[in-house]
Each structure stands twice: as structure tokens, then as C-alpha cells.
Amino acid sequence: MTGTIFKGAAGTTYTLANRIGGGGEGDVYAVNEDSSLVLKVYKEAPNADKAEKLRHMTTLASDELQRFAAWPVDIVRDGSGKLRGFTMRKLQGYLPLHMLFTPMDRKKLFPDKGYNFLAHVARNLAVAFHKIHQAGIVVGDVNEANLLVSATGMVALIDCDSFQVKNGKRHHFCEVGMLRYTPPELLRRGSFESVVRTTNTDAFSLATLIFQLLFLGRAPFTGVNPGKQEIDEETAIKNHEFAYSLRNRNKRLFPAKNSLELSAMPAPVADAFHLAFESDSERPTPLQWATKMGDFIKDLSTCTVSKLHFYPGNLKRCPWCAFKHEANIYYFLDDVNINTPSQLTNIEHFINGFRLEQLNLPRLSGSYTYPGLQAQKIPARFYRYRYTNLAAVIVVLALLIVLAASMSFYGAIIPVGIALIRLVLRGGGKLKAELAIRQQALNRVSGPFNQVLKQYNYPPALKQYNETTNKLKNNIAALRKLPSLFVHLKKEIEDKHYQAKYKQYLQQFDVNDHTIAGFGPAKKKLICNQGIRTAADISKLKQVKVAGIGPKNQQLLFEWQRQMGTGFTYAPELDKIKHETHLAAESLGLQRKKLENEIRKEYTTLTNIHSGIRVSLQLLEHQYQQLLPKVAQAQLDLDAFENLVHWRIFKW
């Protein structure tokens, strides 16, 4: 659709540029006319109710609202006048919030962010909800995929066209939602149709997101049932089975092994979670959460081992270090243990021994001049030839004048004219011959002179010198990159092992044994027939298309996969990682030896070429000094004679 033109409500032109992203409902494009905006185009034109909702939403747009949401700014119509989408603020430098839930995603995308950053995002998230509620809007469809976060911790909500807004007495409902973020009172209804949501229902969703941030992706209603019966997440939410509860003495659901306990939280935060998850009313408001998170951040303690390990101030020791040392569970992956292997140390010391000496070549002048020289005296006979020629020409001219005056002398003039012309030709020929002799004399010395000049100013070995220099520079640069290449390879090794463990964890979730929103037996059969039987297999949808499973259904499957993955804890196989890292270091060590040998060889070649050029230049300069006075003298002699016969008529 790139290049398609839409018109805004006031006639503003919007031309689609490149596609930025999209989902089951529509696609988002950049806009040629305004780089600060993007345009969402629905795959199907909205119905009358949705169109009216969008028109009303554009009237609510404000600077404050757009700080925290990609809010509709202008509705757009196609060439036929149909409403097809809306424009909104372009969010640059933002990533999905769920990228903060897993240690590997945090390491890749937020490598310098620790637990304090998660708390900071939680506070900003609460502020965003508070500002949206102040505008009389209810988010409704809350999930970690339609929330974005920047590297500074700023939060922005997207898919705002699904929010619940009120126009007078009429509600434009939010009739979609994700199970994990839906409060029990709504789940019990069994449908979102015509349900009026409130800031209190949003408060449940907000509390769930804050819990996931503080508990590193773990959800409040997923855990382990010591009994035989499994309790699914929907049942747990409906029955207030808060797995981390410190108050419920009869609870059946408990945190998964190696999870952070609620007791690790300060009392005000723990109490807020109890209110949010064990009651249907009077849940903590976003403003209350913002205040609690502000206090929580102030009281965080700093670990002395890792710059990423911040933890609640009421704890006596760092829980992340405890998980690491006692259970081999890594909740934060930093680079404190990436040390340069011995095979790659002292590279700069080696390079310092091969400093490139700049080749500054002087240039010689090609001018045929030499101080103190004068043209040699021209023999007198050549002056006589010149004057004789001049006199003959004058006579010829006089005769021509007489001829023009009277034709009676025609017979006498012709013999005289012929004699004079012969005289001119005889004198002019001698001048021309002498001129040629002097030109030949110049050519005899200027040829060797110009050749010496060319070889001096453009040494033939200079091309080889430059080529060798470039090879040497490239090899030195490649040698310098080896330590950073090792860091990159080590991260790749860690990522490979992490993804293998994560895939292994997802393989335990069979699609037929779990509830997936929007997926009944028929759809499950479709994907199972294509080899998609577990949460791990969902990733195949990135390469494989399944008939009947479009973008919207794929999005539902990936959301389910992501939800199943939140219970994953990473216990790395350190010995295997260490072994593969050692092999990588050994391989780079061999590359280093090869590069160093090539550098030595090229440096020797360069030194020899450099010396050869210097010796050659000395010899050429000596030849130049010998030839320059000769060529300068020949040029002076030629110029002097040319001045003698400068009239063209004398060069016959």
C-alpha cells in the first residue's frame, strides 16, 4: 500500500511510506508528510460504531495523553470516502514491555539495566494509567504486548482504539481482553460484550503488570499445586488463588520453585498486592501504586557483586546472588565474568612494534628553468637571412602595388618577382632548418629529463607500497577486533544455551492440555497436523503458514507461548558454556597467530619497498640535477631562435 493517499478529517493529505508493523486488525505505516506520525490502516473498514468511537477519540487527544499513549490524532479516509484508519504519534526507541521479563532479552536490549530499572518502569506504568484515568478513559485491553518501554524507562500504550471511552451517556466498550490481565469479576461473566469496565478493573491489570516486573516475569496466579489436581490460571484468578499470598492459610496454589517470595517485598507493597488480587473492590489505584513504587525505589539496596543486582532494602542479602550460588539460577545476565582470554591479551603491545612510517615524497618541478643560464649567441648569418627575407618581402609587396596600378609592367615584374621569391625561400629554408636542429637538441635532453621526472614524482613501486600498506592496516584492524569478537561469540554461545533451555521448558506445554484464547478443538487440530503440538512449536509459525490460521490467530498463539514462558528460570550448564567458550578462544588464538605472521611479513615488505624508493629517488634526483641545466639551455636556445623568426612567413 506504499504510496496510497488518505485524507484527514480537515482535508490533510497523508501518503503512506514504508510499513512499520501490524497485527491481525491492521498495519501501521510511516507518513511522507510528517515524520512524527504513523498511520494505522485497518484491513477491513470499521463499522459505524467503531468509526464513531474513533472520531470521538480524536477530540480527546491532548499533549498529556499523547505522552503516555499512541492516541488517535486524526481519522483518515480513502479515495472513496470510507474511514480506513487513523494517525497517531510515532513512538521511536520503544520496545515491548515483555522484553523486560526474561534475563536474555534484558541482556540483549537493556544490557545496563538492573532490578532498579524494573521498579522504575513499574512506577512510570502506574503514572501512565493514572493520567489515562484522569482523562476519563479506561484501558480495558491490558497486556504486556500493547505496552512499550524506552531505554529511559518511559512507558507508552499502543492499540488505543480498543480502549473504553465514553461519549456523553454512551459507552464505546472494550470487548477484548487477555485472560492473565482480566479481573475475576469480569471472567465470571464469561463474555466482554457490553461490559462497562472501570478504573478498578484496570487496577487489577496494572497490579498484574507491576507484579510481573518486580517478580521478573512470574505471574501472580500461576504456580504449583501440591495436590494432584492442576489449577489453571483462569480458575485461580476467579477464586482469588493468589499463589504468593501470605494471608491465605487455605491456598492450594504456591509459587514455583526458585521464585522470589512475596515476603521479600516491603510490607506496603505486599499489602497492595494482597488487596489487588484477593478482593474484587477497592484495589490500589494507579496513583497509590506510583507512590508505593517511588518509596520502593528509594529503599532499594545495591549489591556489591553485580551492578545489576538491586534488591528490596528490607532484605539482609542480595536474593539474586543467592539464587545464583545456591540454585544456579540466573535472573540477571551481566558481563562481569567476560575476561579477555590469554590468547588475546597484549595485542596493542604487539601492534605498537609495527608503527607505519608515513611516506612523504618530495616532488620535483617539471619547469625547464635553471638559474644563471642565458641563451647562446645566434650566428650573424641567421640575422642576414632574416633581413634579406624582410627586404625581399618589401620588394614583392611594392611590385604588387605597381602591378595593381598599371598592367603595362606585367611582363617585367613577373621575372623579378620569381627571383625574389626564390631568394626568400632560400633564406627561409635555412632558418627553418636551424630551428629544427635546435628543436631536436631540446628533444634529445627533454626526453630523458621527463622520464626521470615521472619516475621521481610517481615511483613505480608506490602502487605496491600503497597496496601493502592497506593490507597491513586491514590486518592490524582485524587483530584489534579479536577481543570484541570473542565477547560477541561468548554472547552467542550463552544465547544458544539459553534458547535451548527455554525451548526445552516450553516443550512441556501441550496445546491440547491448555486453554488458549480463541482456540477450540478444531483450530488445535489444524496446528497439530502441521507439527505444532507444544508451546515450543509455536515458533514454527514464523516460517510455516497454516491454512486457516491467519495473523490474528498467530498473535493469539504467540501470546499464549509468551505466557507459558514466564515461568521459565534459567539454570545454565556452566561447564558446557565454559568448554565452548574455550574453543572459541582457541580458534581466535589461531587467527591471531596467522594475522601476526601476515603483519610481520607485510611490514618487512613495506620496509624494503620504502628503502628501495628512497634509494631510487636519490639516484633519480642526481640524474635530474644533471639533466636540468642541459634541458634548460636547450630550451633557452630554441626560444631565442624562435624569437628571431617569430613571423610565420619566415618558417616556410
Short mmCIF file of C-alpha atoms in Angstrom, two decimals, residues 85-337:
data_model
loop_
_atom_site.label_atom_id
_atom_site.label_comp_id
_atom_site.label_asym_id
_atom_site.label_seq_id
_atom_site.Cartn_x
_atom_site.Cartn_y
_atom_site.Cartn_z
CA GLY A 85 -7.81 4.24 9.93
CA PHE A 86 -6.21 6.99 11.96
CA THR A 87 -2.93 8.78 12.56
CA MET A 88 -1.04 8.70 15.86
CA ARG A 89 2.26 9.73 17.38
CA LYS A 90 5.28 7.78 16.19
CA LEU A 91 6.99 6.02 19.08
CA GLN A 92 10.74 5.84 18.46
CA GLY A 93 13.14 3.86 20.61
CA TYR A 94 10.42 1.85 22.35
CA LEU A 95 10.27 -1.93 22.84
CA PRO A 96 7.51 -4.28 24.11
CA LEU A 97 7.30 -4.36 27.89
CA HIS A 98 7.51 -8.16 27.98
CA MET A 99 11.13 -7.87 26.80
CA LEU A 100 11.92 -6.95 30.42
CA PHE A 101 10.56 -10.22 31.78
CA THR A 102 13.35 -12.56 30.64
CA PRO A 103 17.06 -12.28 31.51
CA MET A 104 18.31 -12.87 27.95
CA ASP A 105 16.02 -10.23 26.44
CA ARG A 106 17.10 -7.78 29.11
CA LYS A 107 20.74 -8.51 28.43
CA LYS A 108 20.34 -8.01 24.68
CA LEU A 109 18.08 -4.97 24.69
CA PHE A 110 18.76 -3.33 28.06
CA PRO A 111 22.27 -4.59 28.91
CA ASP A 112 22.99 -1.96 31.54
CA LYS A 113 19.60 -2.11 33.27
CA GLY A 114 19.16 -3.84 36.60
CA TYR A 115 16.33 -4.53 39.04
CA ASN A 116 16.08 -0.83 39.89
CA PHE A 117 15.13 -0.17 36.26
CA LEU A 118 12.25 -2.65 36.51
CA ALA A 119 10.96 -0.82 39.58
CA HIS A 120 11.37 2.50 37.75
CA VAL A 121 9.29 1.18 34.83
CA ALA A 122 6.64 -0.08 37.28
CA ARG A 123 6.31 3.42 38.72
CA ASN A 124 6.08 5.03 35.27
CA LEU A 125 3.49 2.44 34.27
CA ALA A 126 1.34 3.44 37.25
CA VAL A 127 1.71 7.12 36.32
CA ALA A 128 0.61 6.35 32.74
CA PHE A 129 -2.55 4.58 33.97
CA HIS A 130 -3.26 7.46 36.34
CA LYS A 131 -3.05 10.05 33.55
CA ILE A 132 -5.27 7.97 31.27
CA HIS A 133 -7.86 7.57 34.02
CA GLN A 134 -7.75 11.31 34.70
CA ALA A 135 -8.88 11.81 31.08
CA GLY A 136 -11.96 9.67 31.79
CA ILE A 137 -10.61 6.71 29.80
CA VAL A 138 -10.38 3.04 30.81
CA VAL A 139 -7.67 0.94 29.17
CA GLY A 140 -9.57 -2.35 29.36
CA ASP A 141 -7.49 -4.48 26.99
CA VAL A 142 -4.30 -4.63 29.03
CA ASN A 143 -1.42 -6.95 28.22
CA GLU A 144 2.35 -6.78 28.13
CA ALA A 145 2.37 -6.71 24.30
CA ASN A 146 0.48 -3.42 23.89
CA LEU A 147 2.71 -1.66 26.39
CA LEU A 148 6.05 -0.28 25.25
CA VAL A 149 9.06 0.90 27.21
CA SER A 150 12.06 3.03 26.27
CA ALA A 151 15.67 2.80 27.43
CA THR A 152 14.94 5.62 29.88
CA GLY A 153 12.01 3.72 31.40
CA MET A 154 9.28 5.80 29.79
CA VAL A 155 6.09 3.84 29.15
CA ALA A 156 3.64 4.20 26.26
CA LEU A 157 0.43 2.30 25.46
CA ILE A 158 -0.50 1.28 21.93
CA ASP A 159 -3.65 -0.22 20.35
CA CYS A 160 -5.57 2.61 21.99
CA ASP A 161 -8.52 2.13 19.62
CA SER A 162 -9.53 -0.82 21.82
CA PHE A 163 -9.73 1.34 24.98
CA GLN A 164 -13.10 2.07 26.59
CA VAL A 165 -14.23 5.67 26.11
CA LYS A 166 -17.46 7.42 26.98
CA ASN A 167 -19.21 9.95 24.76
CA GLY A 168 -21.89 11.61 26.83
CA LYS A 169 -24.01 8.79 28.21
CA ARG A 170 -22.84 6.32 25.60
CA HIS A 171 -20.01 3.86 26.24
CA HIS A 172 -17.75 2.63 23.48
CA PHE A 173 -16.90 -0.70 25.02
CA CYS A 174 -13.65 -2.61 25.12
CA GLU A 175 -14.79 -6.09 24.14
CA VAL A 176 -11.42 -7.83 24.05
CA GLY A 177 -9.01 -8.86 26.76
CA MET A 178 -6.28 -11.25 27.77
CA LEU A 179 -7.01 -13.80 30.46
CA ARG A 180 -3.98 -13.05 32.64
CA TYR A 181 -4.87 -9.37 32.98
CA THR A 182 -8.64 -9.75 33.34
CA PRO A 183 -10.07 -9.37 36.88
CA PRO A 184 -12.18 -12.17 38.38
CA GLU A 185 -15.44 -10.23 38.31
CA LEU A 186 -15.19 -9.95 34.52
CA LEU A 187 -14.03 -13.54 33.97
CA ARG A 188 -17.07 -14.79 35.85
CA ARG A 189 -19.33 -13.07 33.32
CA GLY A 190 -17.96 -15.30 30.57
CA SER A 191 -18.07 -12.52 27.95
CA PHE A 192 -16.75 -8.99 27.40
CA GLU A 193 -19.77 -7.97 25.33
CA SER A 194 -21.36 -4.71 26.52
CA VAL A 195 -19.33 -4.83 29.76
CA VAL A 196 -18.66 -1.46 31.35
CA ARG A 197 -15.13 -1.53 32.67
CA THR A 198 -13.91 0.70 35.46
CA THR A 199 -10.71 2.11 36.82
CA ASN A 200 -10.96 -0.67 39.44
CA THR A 201 -10.89 -3.38 36.75
CA ASP A 202 -7.88 -1.62 35.23
CA ALA A 203 -6.30 -1.66 38.70
CA PHE A 204 -6.21 -5.47 38.61
CA SER A 205 -4.44 -5.41 35.24
CA LEU A 206 -1.97 -2.79 36.43
CA ALA A 207 -1.20 -4.76 39.60
CA THR A 208 -0.51 -7.87 37.49
CA LEU A 209 1.94 -5.97 35.29
CA ILE A 210 3.72 -4.46 38.29
CA PHE A 211 3.91 -7.91 39.88
CA GLN A 212 5.49 -9.31 36.72
CA LEU A 213 8.06 -6.53 36.66
CA LEU A 214 9.04 -6.97 40.32
CA PHE A 215 8.96 -10.77 40.13
CA LEU A 216 10.84 -10.95 36.81
CA GLY A 217 8.04 -12.21 34.60
CA ARG A 218 6.30 -14.52 37.05
CA ALA A 219 2.50 -14.10 37.07
CA PRO A 220 0.56 -13.87 40.36
CA PHE A 221 -1.89 -16.68 39.54
CA THR A 222 0.49 -19.29 38.14
CA GLY A 223 2.30 -21.70 40.38
CA VAL A 224 2.35 -25.21 41.73
CA ASN A 225 -0.50 -27.14 43.32
CA PRO A 226 0.88 -29.70 45.81
CA GLY A 227 -2.28 -31.73 45.27
CA LYS A 228 -2.97 -33.87 42.24
CA GLN A 229 -5.43 -31.51 40.61
CA GLU A 230 -3.91 -28.84 38.37
CA ILE A 231 -5.31 -25.35 38.78
CA ASP A 232 -5.33 -23.38 35.55
CA GLU A 233 -4.79 -19.63 35.54
CA GLU A 234 -8.41 -18.72 34.80
CA THR A 235 -9.66 -20.80 37.74
CA ALA A 236 -7.01 -19.34 40.00
CA ILE A 237 -8.00 -15.75 39.13
CA LYS A 238 -11.72 -16.40 39.57
CA ASN A 239 -11.12 -17.94 43.02
CA HIS A 240 -8.51 -15.41 44.21
CA GLU A 241 -5.90 -18.18 44.33
CA PHE A 242 -3.00 -15.73 44.61
CA ALA A 243 -0.03 -18.13 44.54
CA TYR A 244 2.22 -15.77 46.51
CA SER A 245 -0.31 -14.91 49.22
CA LEU A 246 0.98 -14.61 52.76
CA ARG A 247 -2.53 -14.33 54.20
CA ASN A 248 -4.49 -17.20 52.68
CA ARG A 249 -3.96 -20.16 55.02
CA ASN A 250 -6.00 -22.47 52.82
CA LYS A 251 -4.48 -21.69 49.48
CA ARG A 252 -3.93 -24.51 47.01
CA LEU A 253 -1.51 -22.69 44.70
CA PHE A 254 2.09 -21.90 45.64
CA PRO A 255 4.98 -20.13 43.87
CA ALA A 256 7.07 -22.21 41.52
CA LYS A 257 10.42 -23.39 42.80
CA ASN A 258 13.18 -20.77 42.88
CA SER A 259 10.76 -17.86 42.77
CA LEU A 260 11.13 -14.64 44.69
CA GLU A 261 8.73 -14.76 47.66
CA LEU A 262 6.24 -12.01 48.44
CA SER A 263 7.88 -11.75 51.85
CA ALA A 264 10.86 -10.19 50.05
CA MET A 265 8.74 -7.11 49.39
CA PRO A 266 8.32 -4.26 51.89
CA ALA A 267 5.03 -4.51 53.80
CA PRO A 268 3.26 -1.66 51.92
CA VAL A 269 3.97 -3.33 48.57
CA ALA A 270 2.98 -6.81 49.79
CA ASP A 271 -0.25 -5.41 51.27
CA ALA A 272 -1.05 -3.70 47.96
CA PHE A 273 -0.70 -6.98 46.07
CA HIS A 274 -3.00 -8.72 48.57
CA LEU A 275 -5.65 -6.02 48.07
CA ALA A 276 -5.33 -6.18 44.30
CA PHE A 277 -5.53 -9.98 43.96
CA GLU A 278 -7.68 -11.14 46.88
CA SER A 279 -10.54 -8.68 46.58
CA ASP A 280 -12.88 -7.52 43.81
CA SER A 281 -13.18 -3.99 45.11
CA GLU A 282 -11.07 -1.13 46.38
CA ARG A 283 -7.93 -2.26 44.67
CA PRO A 284 -4.94 0.12 44.93
CA THR A 285 -5.28 2.94 42.42
CA PRO A 286 -2.58 3.81 39.89
CA LEU A 287 -1.68 6.91 41.90
CA GLN A 288 -1.26 4.80 45.04
CA TRP A 289 0.93 2.38 43.11
CA ALA A 290 3.05 5.26 41.79
CA THR A 291 3.63 6.47 45.35
CA LYS A 292 4.46 2.98 46.63
CA MET A 293 6.88 2.34 43.75
CA GLY A 294 8.56 5.69 44.41
CA ASP A 295 9.17 4.71 48.02
CA PHE A 296 10.23 1.21 46.94
CA ILE A 297 12.89 2.64 44.60
CA LYS A 298 14.28 4.91 47.30
CA ASP A 299 14.75 1.94 49.68
CA LEU A 300 16.48 -0.38 47.21
CA SER A 301 19.86 -1.74 48.28
CA THR A 302 22.83 -2.12 45.95
CA CYS A 303 24.68 -5.41 45.59
CA THR A 304 28.46 -5.26 45.90
CA VAL A 305 28.94 -8.06 43.36
CA SER A 306 26.87 -7.01 40.34
CA LYS A 307 25.85 -3.57 39.14
CA LEU A 308 22.52 -5.06 38.03
CA HIS A 309 21.65 -6.52 41.44
CA PHE A 310 19.43 -4.07 43.27
CA TYR A 311 17.06 -5.57 45.82
CA PRO A 312 14.45 -4.55 48.43
CA GLY A 313 16.03 -2.73 51.33
CA ASN A 314 14.29 -4.90 53.93
CA LEU A 315 16.36 -7.94 52.83
CA LYS A 316 19.66 -8.71 54.53
CA ARG A 317 21.38 -10.10 51.44
CA CYS A 318 21.09 -9.99 47.67
CA PRO A 319 18.46 -12.54 46.57
CA TRP A 320 19.81 -12.67 43.00
CA CYS A 321 23.24 -13.72 44.22
CA ALA A 322 21.56 -16.29 46.49
CA PHE A 323 19.64 -17.81 43.56
CA LYS A 324 22.83 -17.88 41.52
CA HIS A 325 25.06 -19.53 44.12
CA GLU A 326 22.53 -21.83 45.79
CA ALA A 327 20.39 -22.97 42.85
CA ASN A 328 22.43 -21.97 39.77
CA ILE A 329 19.50 -19.76 38.72
CA TYR A 330 20.47 -16.62 36.81
CA TYR A 331 17.82 -13.89 36.92
CA PHE A 332 20.27 -11.28 35.63
CA LEU A 333 22.92 -11.88 32.98
CA ASP A 334 25.71 -9.35 33.01
CA ASP A 335 29.20 -9.31 31.54
CA VAL A 336 31.20 -9.18 34.76
CA ASN A 337 32.70 -12.60 34.02
#
